[in-house]
Each structure stands twice: as C-alpha cells, then as structure tokens.
XYZ file of C-alpha atoms in Angstrom:
483
model
C 40.463 -15.423 -12.800
C 38.556 -11.882 -12.988
C 36.311 -12.352 -15.648
C 35.962 -15.942 -14.895
C 34.128 -14.602 -10.986
C 32.595 -11.724 -12.952
C 30.502 -14.816 -14.282
C 29.955 -16.741 -11.496
C 28.592 -13.764 -9.864
C 26.447 -12.823 -12.844
C 24.856 -16.456 -12.621
C 24.868 -16.528 -8.770
C 23.065 -13.322 -9.146
C 20.172 -15.297 -11.442
C 19.230 -17.692 -8.220
C 17.280 -16.081 -5.587
C 19.335 -17.328 -2.666
C 22.547 -15.110 -4.035
C 20.592 -11.972 -4.874
C 20.633 -9.036 -2.121
C 17.675 -8.085 0.187
C 13.924 -7.364 -1.017
C 13.167 -3.684 -0.844
C 9.511 -3.743 -0.184
C 7.431 -0.271 -0.022
C 4.175 -0.524 2.290
C 1.689 2.202 1.088
C 1.313 3.641 5.259
C 2.850 5.984 7.458
C 5.680 5.335 9.502
C 3.583 5.376 12.855
C 2.039 1.992 11.102
C 5.308 0.513 12.044
C 6.111 2.431 15.342
C 2.440 1.696 16.566
C 0.975 -0.488 14.543
C -1.621 -1.842 16.965
C -3.159 1.605 17.142
C -2.852 1.787 13.424
C -4.391 -1.041 12.212
C -6.523 -2.276 9.945
C -4.040 -0.070 7.796
C -2.184 -2.474 5.469
C 1.571 -1.240 7.252
C 0.291 -1.862 10.581
C -0.829 -5.591 9.948
C 2.488 -6.850 8.133
C 4.556 -5.302 10.709
C 2.511 -7.378 13.491
C 2.807 -10.697 11.430
C 6.027 -9.160 10.537
C 7.770 -9.257 14.343
C 4.844 -10.365 16.708
C 3.168 -13.818 15.506
C 0.323 -15.299 17.586
C 0.414 -18.755 17.778
C -1.216 -19.510 14.093
C -0.639 -17.464 11.144
C -1.972 -17.345 7.592
C -0.160 -18.466 4.502
C -0.317 -16.772 1.168
C -3.011 -18.549 0.057
C -5.133 -17.703 3.443
C -4.439 -20.995 4.510
C -3.774 -21.773 8.205
C 0.460 -22.335 9.345
C 1.896 -23.128 12.652
C 3.659 -19.724 14.186
C 4.427 -19.825 17.885
C 2.453 -22.954 18.093
C 3.951 -25.894 16.270
C 0.987 -28.251 16.777
C -2.774 -28.113 17.975
C -5.360 -30.128 18.657
C -8.895 -30.080 18.950
C -10.651 -32.012 21.498
C -14.043 -32.055 23.110
C -15.681 -31.375 19.346
C -14.283 -28.183 19.244
C -14.623 -27.233 22.488
C -10.722 -27.347 23.987
C -7.735 -26.026 21.600
C -4.555 -27.371 22.915
C -1.478 -25.506 21.367
C 2.395 -26.914 22.407
C 4.550 -23.409 21.652
C 8.038 -24.228 19.718
C 11.238 -23.486 20.863
C 11.296 -19.029 20.297
C 12.766 -16.077 22.509
C 11.811 -13.011 23.492
C 14.477 -9.786 21.808
C 15.733 -10.055 25.618
C 16.797 -13.595 25.463
C 14.362 -14.614 27.450
C 12.657 -17.834 26.222
C 8.759 -17.605 25.920
C 6.516 -19.465 28.456
C 3.234 -21.301 28.424
C 2.359 -18.780 30.994
C 3.835 -15.366 29.323
C 1.343 -16.833 26.723
C -1.639 -17.398 28.733
C -1.340 -13.614 30.129
C -0.646 -12.244 26.706
C -3.341 -14.318 24.868
C -6.040 -13.147 27.760
C -5.768 -9.445 27.113
C -5.711 -9.444 23.729
C -8.693 -11.904 23.969
C -10.137 -9.206 25.738
C -9.950 -6.406 24.414
C -10.896 -7.346 20.875
C -14.610 -9.147 22.361
C -15.092 -6.132 23.166
C -15.068 -4.734 19.709
C -16.525 -8.006 18.382
C -18.712 -9.346 20.921
C -20.810 -12.176 19.480
C -17.913 -13.015 17.189
C -15.709 -16.348 17.413
C -13.924 -15.143 20.548
C -17.350 -14.798 22.421
C -16.845 -18.842 23.676
C -13.870 -18.686 25.183
C -13.834 -19.224 28.916
C -10.387 -19.576 29.975
C -6.768 -19.568 28.277
C -4.874 -22.040 30.407
C -0.935 -22.657 30.898
C -0.946 -27.099 30.987
C 3.113 -27.353 30.652
C 5.350 -24.829 30.815
C 5.077 -25.718 26.685
C 1.413 -26.651 25.999
C -1.269 -24.517 26.898
C -5.335 -24.851 26.514
C -8.551 -22.411 24.936
C -11.554 -23.400 26.905
C -14.288 -22.247 24.950
C -17.797 -23.015 26.095
C -19.496 -23.605 22.729
C -17.486 -25.171 19.701
C -16.416 -21.761 17.110
C -14.716 -23.137 13.370
C -13.834 -19.915 12.866
C -11.452 -19.518 15.974
C -8.583 -20.549 13.957
C -9.027 -17.612 11.746
C -9.381 -15.544 13.679
C -6.639 -16.275 16.187
C -3.902 -15.486 12.876
C -4.529 -12.148 12.228
C -2.409 -9.887 13.218
C -4.032 -8.303 16.136
C -3.401 -11.717 17.954
C 0.359 -10.935 17.981
C 1.683 -11.374 21.067
C 4.285 -8.491 22.568
C 6.135 -7.847 25.006
C 7.644 -4.948 26.028
C 10.501 -5.328 23.891
C 9.008 -6.738 21.273
C 7.606 -10.071 19.670
C 9.046 -13.237 19.099
C 9.608 -12.850 14.720
C 9.389 -14.323 12.836
C 11.728 -11.117 12.028
C 13.466 -8.783 13.947
C 13.931 -4.984 12.645
C 16.147 -2.609 13.030
C 15.993 1.003 11.997
C 17.639 2.127 8.973
C 17.518 5.593 8.238
C 14.029 5.930 6.981
C 13.219 2.144 6.035
C 13.308 -0.831 8.338
C 15.747 -3.850 8.008
C 14.153 -6.932 9.058
C 16.109 -10.049 10.094
C 15.199 -13.527 10.318
C 15.136 -14.558 13.704
C 15.695 -18.616 13.149
C 19.104 -19.076 12.237
C 20.889 -22.365 12.417
C 23.802 -22.414 14.438
C 27.290 -22.097 12.280
C 28.797 -24.621 14.140
C 30.193 -22.255 17.317
C 27.898 -22.738 20.448
C 26.076 -20.062 20.986
C 26.804 -18.302 17.517
C 24.537 -18.246 15.021
C 24.985 -18.059 11.203
C 24.175 -14.669 9.449
C 21.391 -14.690 7.491
C 21.470 -14.549 3.265
C 21.278 -11.277 1.094
C 18.032 -12.645 -0.243
C 16.441 -13.452 3.338
C 16.741 -10.342 4.322
C 13.604 -7.118 3.732
C 14.229 -3.682 3.507
C 10.949 -2.390 5.038
C 9.760 1.385 4.003
C 6.069 2.947 4.227
C 5.418 5.998 2.297
C 3.012 7.499 0.022
C 1.859 5.604 -2.357
C 3.115 8.002 -5.703
C 6.227 7.597 -3.999
C 6.051 3.632 -3.760
C 5.022 3.125 -7.434
C 7.734 5.427 -8.890
C 9.990 3.190 -6.514
C 9.052 0.649 -8.398
C 8.680 2.048 -11.876
C 12.535 2.884 -11.947
C 13.911 -0.705 -9.957
C 13.815 0.576 -6.959
C 11.586 -1.670 -5.046
C 11.245 -5.700 -6.048
C 7.636 -4.887 -4.481
C 4.795 -2.700 -3.506
C 1.835 -4.140 -0.995
C -0.539 -2.482 0.329
C -2.630 -0.746 -2.395
C -6.181 0.355 -1.832
C -9.096 1.750 -3.947
C -8.370 5.419 -2.980
C -4.323 5.136 -4.837
C -5.895 2.711 -7.601
C -5.739 5.829 -10.377
C -2.193 6.217 -9.666
C -0.744 3.150 -11.899
C -1.539 4.125 -15.375
C -0.134 7.791 -15.208
C 2.496 5.918 -13.796
C 3.286 3.503 -16.487
C 3.756 0.685 -14.490
C 4.073 -2.684 -16.253
C 0.360 -4.682 -16.283
C 1.894 -7.858 -15.688
C 3.541 -6.191 -12.182
C 0.467 -5.727 -11.362
C -1.455 -7.983 -8.636
C -4.874 -8.315 -7.689
C -6.156 -9.996 -4.155
C -9.862 -11.950 -4.447
C -11.245 -10.376 -1.425
C -14.223 -10.109 0.150
C -14.789 -7.651 2.983
C -16.865 -4.091 3.573
C -16.536 -1.383 1.078
C -18.645 0.833 1.886
C -20.224 4.053 4.651
C -20.964 3.464 8.240
C -23.602 5.817 9.657
C -21.477 7.205 12.523
C -23.039 11.187 12.874
C -25.655 11.801 15.361
C -28.925 13.352 15.259
C -32.731 14.020 14.239
C -31.874 13.901 10.558
C -29.981 10.563 10.602
C -31.555 9.247 13.359
C -34.909 9.014 10.886
C -34.621 5.453 9.080
C -36.389 7.064 6.126
C -33.316 9.433 5.212
C -30.698 6.714 5.737
C -32.932 4.362 3.652
C -33.066 7.347 0.913
C -29.478 7.884 1.477
C -29.122 4.243 0.356
C -31.573 4.798 -2.672
C -29.601 7.584 -4.206
C -26.174 6.410 -5.165
C -25.732 5.028 -8.901
C -23.482 1.698 -8.301
C -23.104 1.717 -11.710
C -20.378 4.088 -12.047
C -18.045 2.392 -9.482
C -16.632 0.049 -12.212
C -16.053 2.746 -14.264
C -14.188 4.975 -11.594
C -11.839 1.636 -10.669
C -12.233 -0.907 -13.556
C -10.977 -3.945 -11.793
C -11.549 -7.437 -13.240
C -13.520 -9.316 -11.507
C -14.990 -6.661 -8.651
C -18.061 -5.922 -8.027
C -20.605 -4.001 -6.397
C -23.505 -4.861 -4.082
C -26.444 -3.095 -1.549
C -25.824 -5.871 0.740
C -23.842 -5.503 4.357
C -22.998 -9.904 3.633
C -22.162 -10.379 0.291
C -22.971 -14.234 -0.297
C -24.546 -16.853 2.318
C -21.245 -18.092 4.026
C -22.657 -19.730 7.389
C -26.438 -18.348 7.115
C -28.956 -20.241 6.676
C -30.582 -18.525 3.396
C -29.337 -16.254 1.132
C -28.318 -12.727 2.834
C -31.305 -10.452 2.667
C -31.614 -7.912 -0.246
C -32.723 -4.435 -0.094
C -36.617 -3.509 -0.526
C -35.417 -1.376 -3.720
C -33.763 -2.774 -5.991
C -36.589 -3.549 -8.429
C -36.668 0.159 -9.025
C -35.600 1.773 -11.504
C -32.629 4.369 -10.769
C -35.225 7.294 -11.672
C -37.705 5.811 -9.388
C -35.027 5.482 -6.134
C -34.016 8.783 -6.720
C -37.328 10.129 -7.216
C -39.129 8.075 -3.364
C -35.764 9.835 -1.824
C -36.204 12.787 -3.312
C -39.555 12.900 -1.661
C -38.224 11.603 1.938
C -36.033 15.003 1.773
C -38.451 16.870 0.822
C -40.460 16.132 3.759
C -37.979 16.310 6.226
C -37.622 19.561 5.408
C -40.860 20.615 5.591
C -40.645 19.335 8.841
C -37.622 20.368 10.330
C -36.024 23.095 8.015
C -32.827 22.900 5.830
C -30.477 19.434 6.717
C -26.873 20.145 7.453
C -24.016 18.878 4.999
C -23.429 15.161 5.600
C -19.293 14.750 6.739
C -18.446 11.743 4.910
C -15.227 11.000 6.045
C -12.617 9.617 3.298
C -8.718 8.539 2.708
C -6.875 10.751 0.837
C -6.140 9.919 -2.563
C -6.797 10.003 -6.114
C -9.742 7.182 -5.620
C -11.479 8.653 -2.707
C -11.538 12.099 -4.316
C -13.528 9.895 -7.477
C -15.473 8.277 -5.572
C -16.759 11.653 -3.199
C -17.685 13.378 -5.945
C -19.494 10.647 -7.170
C -21.793 10.912 -3.895
C -21.908 14.662 -3.394
C -23.377 14.505 -7.215
C -25.848 11.300 -6.070
C -26.827 13.096 -2.688
C -27.143 16.102 -4.284
C -30.385 14.973 -7.057
C -32.896 14.343 -3.857
C -31.713 17.684 -1.947
C -28.824 16.829 0.273
C -25.221 18.541 0.142
C -22.259 16.605 1.510
C -18.570 17.678 2.651
C -15.592 15.886 3.108
C -13.597 15.522 6.119
C -10.796 12.879 6.882
C -10.927 10.124 8.590
C -10.112 10.768 12.315
C -13.030 13.701 12.073
C -15.891 13.438 13.074
C -18.717 11.963 10.531
C -22.145 11.583 9.330
C -20.871 8.979 6.820
C -17.484 6.843 7.143
C -15.931 5.005 5.337
C -14.807 1.253 6.110
C -12.157 -0.632 3.611
C -11.618 -3.734 5.454
C -11.134 -7.586 4.131
C -13.310 -9.599 6.040
C -10.758 -11.148 9.097
C -13.278 -15.169 9.055
C -15.441 -16.323 7.042
C -18.212 -15.967 9.124
C -22.113 -13.649 8.812
C -20.917 -12.542 12.216
C -17.823 -10.899 11.012
C -19.819 -8.449 8.869
C -22.469 -7.965 11.441
C -20.126 -6.955 13.957
C -18.511 -4.618 12.329
C -21.354 -2.377 11.217
C -22.724 -3.333 14.979
C -23.186 -1.520 18.076
C -20.219 -2.538 19.622
C -18.431 -0.296 16.157
C -20.139 2.646 17.527
C -22.558 2.797 13.609
C -25.974 3.749 13.404
C -27.074 0.346 14.582
C -30.493 -1.502 15.568
C -30.472 -2.778 19.074
C -33.621 -5.508 18.100
C -30.766 -6.659 15.534
C -28.346 -5.977 18.146
C -30.171 -8.291 21.196
C -30.091 -11.524 18.354
C -26.781 -11.587 17.835
C -26.178 -10.959 21.824
C -28.867 -14.503 22.095
C -27.469 -16.287 19.001
C -24.270 -16.035 21.885
C -25.359 -17.636 24.393
C -27.400 -19.908 22.118
C -26.683 -23.884 22.906
C -27.553 -25.708 19.055
C -25.769 -24.457 16.260
C -28.903 -24.191 14.699
C -30.379 -21.454 17.061
C -27.376 -19.800 16.742
C -27.561 -19.804 12.718
C -31.311 -18.539 12.601
C -30.585 -15.936 15.391
C -27.886 -14.672 13.542
C -29.999 -14.844 10.204
C -32.948 -12.950 11.976
C -29.960 -9.935 13.112
C -28.999 -10.061 9.722
C -32.552 -9.274 8.131
C -32.499 -6.851 10.647
C -29.903 -4.593 10.258
C -30.411 -4.504 6.238
C -33.710 -3.290 6.734
C -32.277 -0.614 9.439
C -29.707 1.423 6.591
C -27.080 1.491 9.163
C -24.114 1.088 6.537
C -24.581 1.692 2.846
C -22.576 -1.443 1.434
C -20.682 -0.438 -2.260
C -18.572 -3.376 -3.375
C -15.809 -5.487 -2.147
C -12.776 -4.186 -1.015
C -9.819 -3.248 -3.346
C -6.548 -4.579 -2.986
C -3.864 -4.799 -5.406
C 0.116 -5.314 -5.138
C 2.899 -4.824 -7.836
C 5.267 -7.552 -8.067
C 8.603 -8.206 -9.751
C 9.363 -11.400 -11.587
C 12.048 -12.303 -8.842
C 9.726 -13.082 -6.177
C 8.348 -16.307 -7.298
C 6.476 -17.382 -4.100
C 3.967 -14.070 -4.334
C 0.573 -15.213 -5.173
C -2.700 -13.202 -5.059
C -4.500 -13.667 -1.776
C -7.524 -14.174 -0.508
C -7.105 -12.301 2.599
C -4.311 -9.733 1.416
C -1.845 -10.667 3.490
C 1.417 -11.491 1.957
C 3.412 -12.750 4.780
C 7.826 -11.763 4.067
C 8.781 -15.003 4.623
C 6.610 -16.997 1.912
C 7.815 -14.900 -0.993
C 10.075 -17.097 -2.608
C 8.922 -20.530 -3.645
C 11.960 -21.960 -2.216
C 12.170 -22.990 1.652
C 11.986 -19.545 3.529
C-alpha cells in the first residue's frame, strides 16, 4: 500500500495541479514589495501591484487587455465614453468594493499620472462618474485610442488603506511573501472558502540578481523575473541552461536623459556632440541578444506618427568624422569657458551597467569630456532611462523625456504637445505631435542607445509562461490551465 501510495503521489506530482507552490524570485529589493508605488518602474514594484492591487483592466502574458476589477466594458460616443461594470470584489477588511470607491481612487490616480504625462492618453479625461453602485463611466473630451492600455498599467492599480483587491492576498513569510488567490470557490459551507491548491500559491522574493540566478540554478526557484541589461552578464558564469532564458520582445527607452543644469549642457552643440560621440556599434557586443537593435532616435518606429520618425542629422557621417566634429565643439567650449566639469552619469548597479559606463567614459574622453559614475538616486547630468513603453504611441516616448520629467527639453516642442492635446481632430493632433517629435530629436535632450532588455529564467513546469511584448508576466498566468 505504501508503494502504491508513493507511486500515485509521483504520478500526481507530474501534473501542475498536484504540485506544490511556485517559487518566484524578482530582481530588486524588499522596498519594491513594501512600497511599490514609490519604487515604480522597478520590476518588483510592478509585479506586486498587478498581483495585489488590480485596476479596471490588466494585461495578459501576450500583452492583450483582460478584464480585472471591471468584468466588462463598452465604448460609446465615438470613443468619448468608457462604461465599466465592476465585478463583485471585496477590500482586505471584507467591505464591498463600490463604484464610489473606484471613482474616488481612480480619479486621484489619474490626476497624479497626468502631472507626469500631461499629454498622454489621460489628458482628455473630463470626469470619472459612478452611474450605479456597480457601474462607472470615464468621460473624455476627445477620443483616446490608448486609454485601455494606460488603465492596464500597474500604477493604475487601486489600493485602499488596507490594500488592494487581488488577484492575490499577501502574507509575510520570513523574507519572502506568500501569495494566495483571493477568489476561491465555496467549499459548500456558507461563509467559508475552499483552501487554495498548492500550485495556485506563489512564494515571492525580491533579491539581488546574483542570488536569484543561483537560487534558480540550484532548483530552489522556478522563475526569475525582472532581468535587465545590467545583470545580463551574470548568466554565463552562473552556468544557467540557455533554454531556461526567455527574452521579452519589448519596445521602449534605453538611453540617457540629459538632466544636468549649467552652461555646459545648456549648449546645444555640446549635447549634440555627446550624442554623436557614442559608438553604439559596441553595444551588441556588450549585450549579445538575438534581435536586439541599437538606435539613435527617440521614437523607434512610425507607430501613430503620420511619417517615419525623425533621424538625427549625423548618422551618415563616419564615427571618426562624428568624433572630430564633436571634439571641435568641446575645444571651442573650453576656449570660451575653461575646463568643463566631469559629467555625472547615473547608472544602476550590476556588471552590465559597469560595462556601459566604461564605454560611455571612453567615448566621451575621446572628445575631451570626463565622466564619473553616480547612483540612480544621486544628482546627475546624464541619467539612464530603462523603461518599457506603457502604450503604443509616440506620445509615450515624447512624454517620458519631456519637460514634465525634468529632462533638458525644448519649450517649443512642449508647446506643440500642449497644442496637440487641445486639438479637435486626430489629423491635427498627430500633425502637432510630429512637429514636437522633430523638435525633440533635434534638441538632443535624450541620448538613445537601443531598446530595453528584459529577460527571465523559467522552468519547464510553468507551461503558461510566454515572452511578453510588455515584459508583463502575471503570476496567475504561469500555467496553461484555468488558473
């Protein structure tokens, strides 16, 4: 009997439903879990919000929009009215989630995000209105086709003082968290909930990349999420199976925002010289990923522009000619102003970031500029941006490196973006945006390098895991079954 029971257990263990909890490591720090809103866009902060504080809608693993707190919605008035019917849900204290709750929290979140992205999809929101106890409406002054993509962002997750509505509840377990599904079928006794199966439970840790990779290699974690370029060089010496590495086909920004103030960086020629001096052809050698592309442009593709994105005026020059022109600019500046101060370059920790800094310092040194590395929270002249695009519009790219983000910006471009927000037709709006894009590219307030790098480590057990164009891997979509 013992042998038969043991054999049955082994057979059962081959199915995901009978297996134990899924252990996941996220590259980051415990603060990503304890204060997720303050630590966005860190991967751990995003994952914690989408796991415990869902918004009206969410992204699935393939990047498509799914119902979340809203069970369904309709779009009326030619895209100027979005009506959402809320599903039955409870706050952690057991009180019912009402349309009034959602209206209040969503309005506050929209107001906060509009300050950072004043010309994005939320710019046209006139009001969030409770229609009944279970229905809300978002009213727009003009149609915004990317509204649902914006509402699916982790920062749109709704939190009360006690927490969010799921899809998981969190419980601390030493240095880890145990996540249990909120929605459980009744076990037949009124007021009681069925116990979650082992495979439905997640054990979540936020830790350094090196520790997460070793934990995975030793079979103590079934997934590592949140990998970026900074930690990519750790994979080869760790001896991780190449088949376990999954790379997300994302678009977004990987480059340096000019955030320093003063005479040096206020010089248009100096910013252009810095942009020209960097040898981007070395980046694929530092970060050998199939399909990864370098770029000199803010906007990587046409998307919703009425034309192809603007290219800089120097890519046709050889690297030697670019550096010769850049060196002449710095010599002129030094003649007029004396020795330029070192440029403070803000980068994250990690061997990939160290290699990138070495490249930047070398290239800037060739044109007469020195560089020193500083942390991401320190004052900096060049600050790395490494973010996946939140929605599929040129407006995200321009907004992320615009004046509202305290990047060295073109006021003329900013005025065009504001005019675009007030435009009454889609054609006028995108014509204004196109003008802003050309002005921002010429301003050289952002130094593009390439697309962001996002990678994960995954065991074969997680049959539902798939590469995501938005680098989103919901914890309740790790299996192909109905979880």
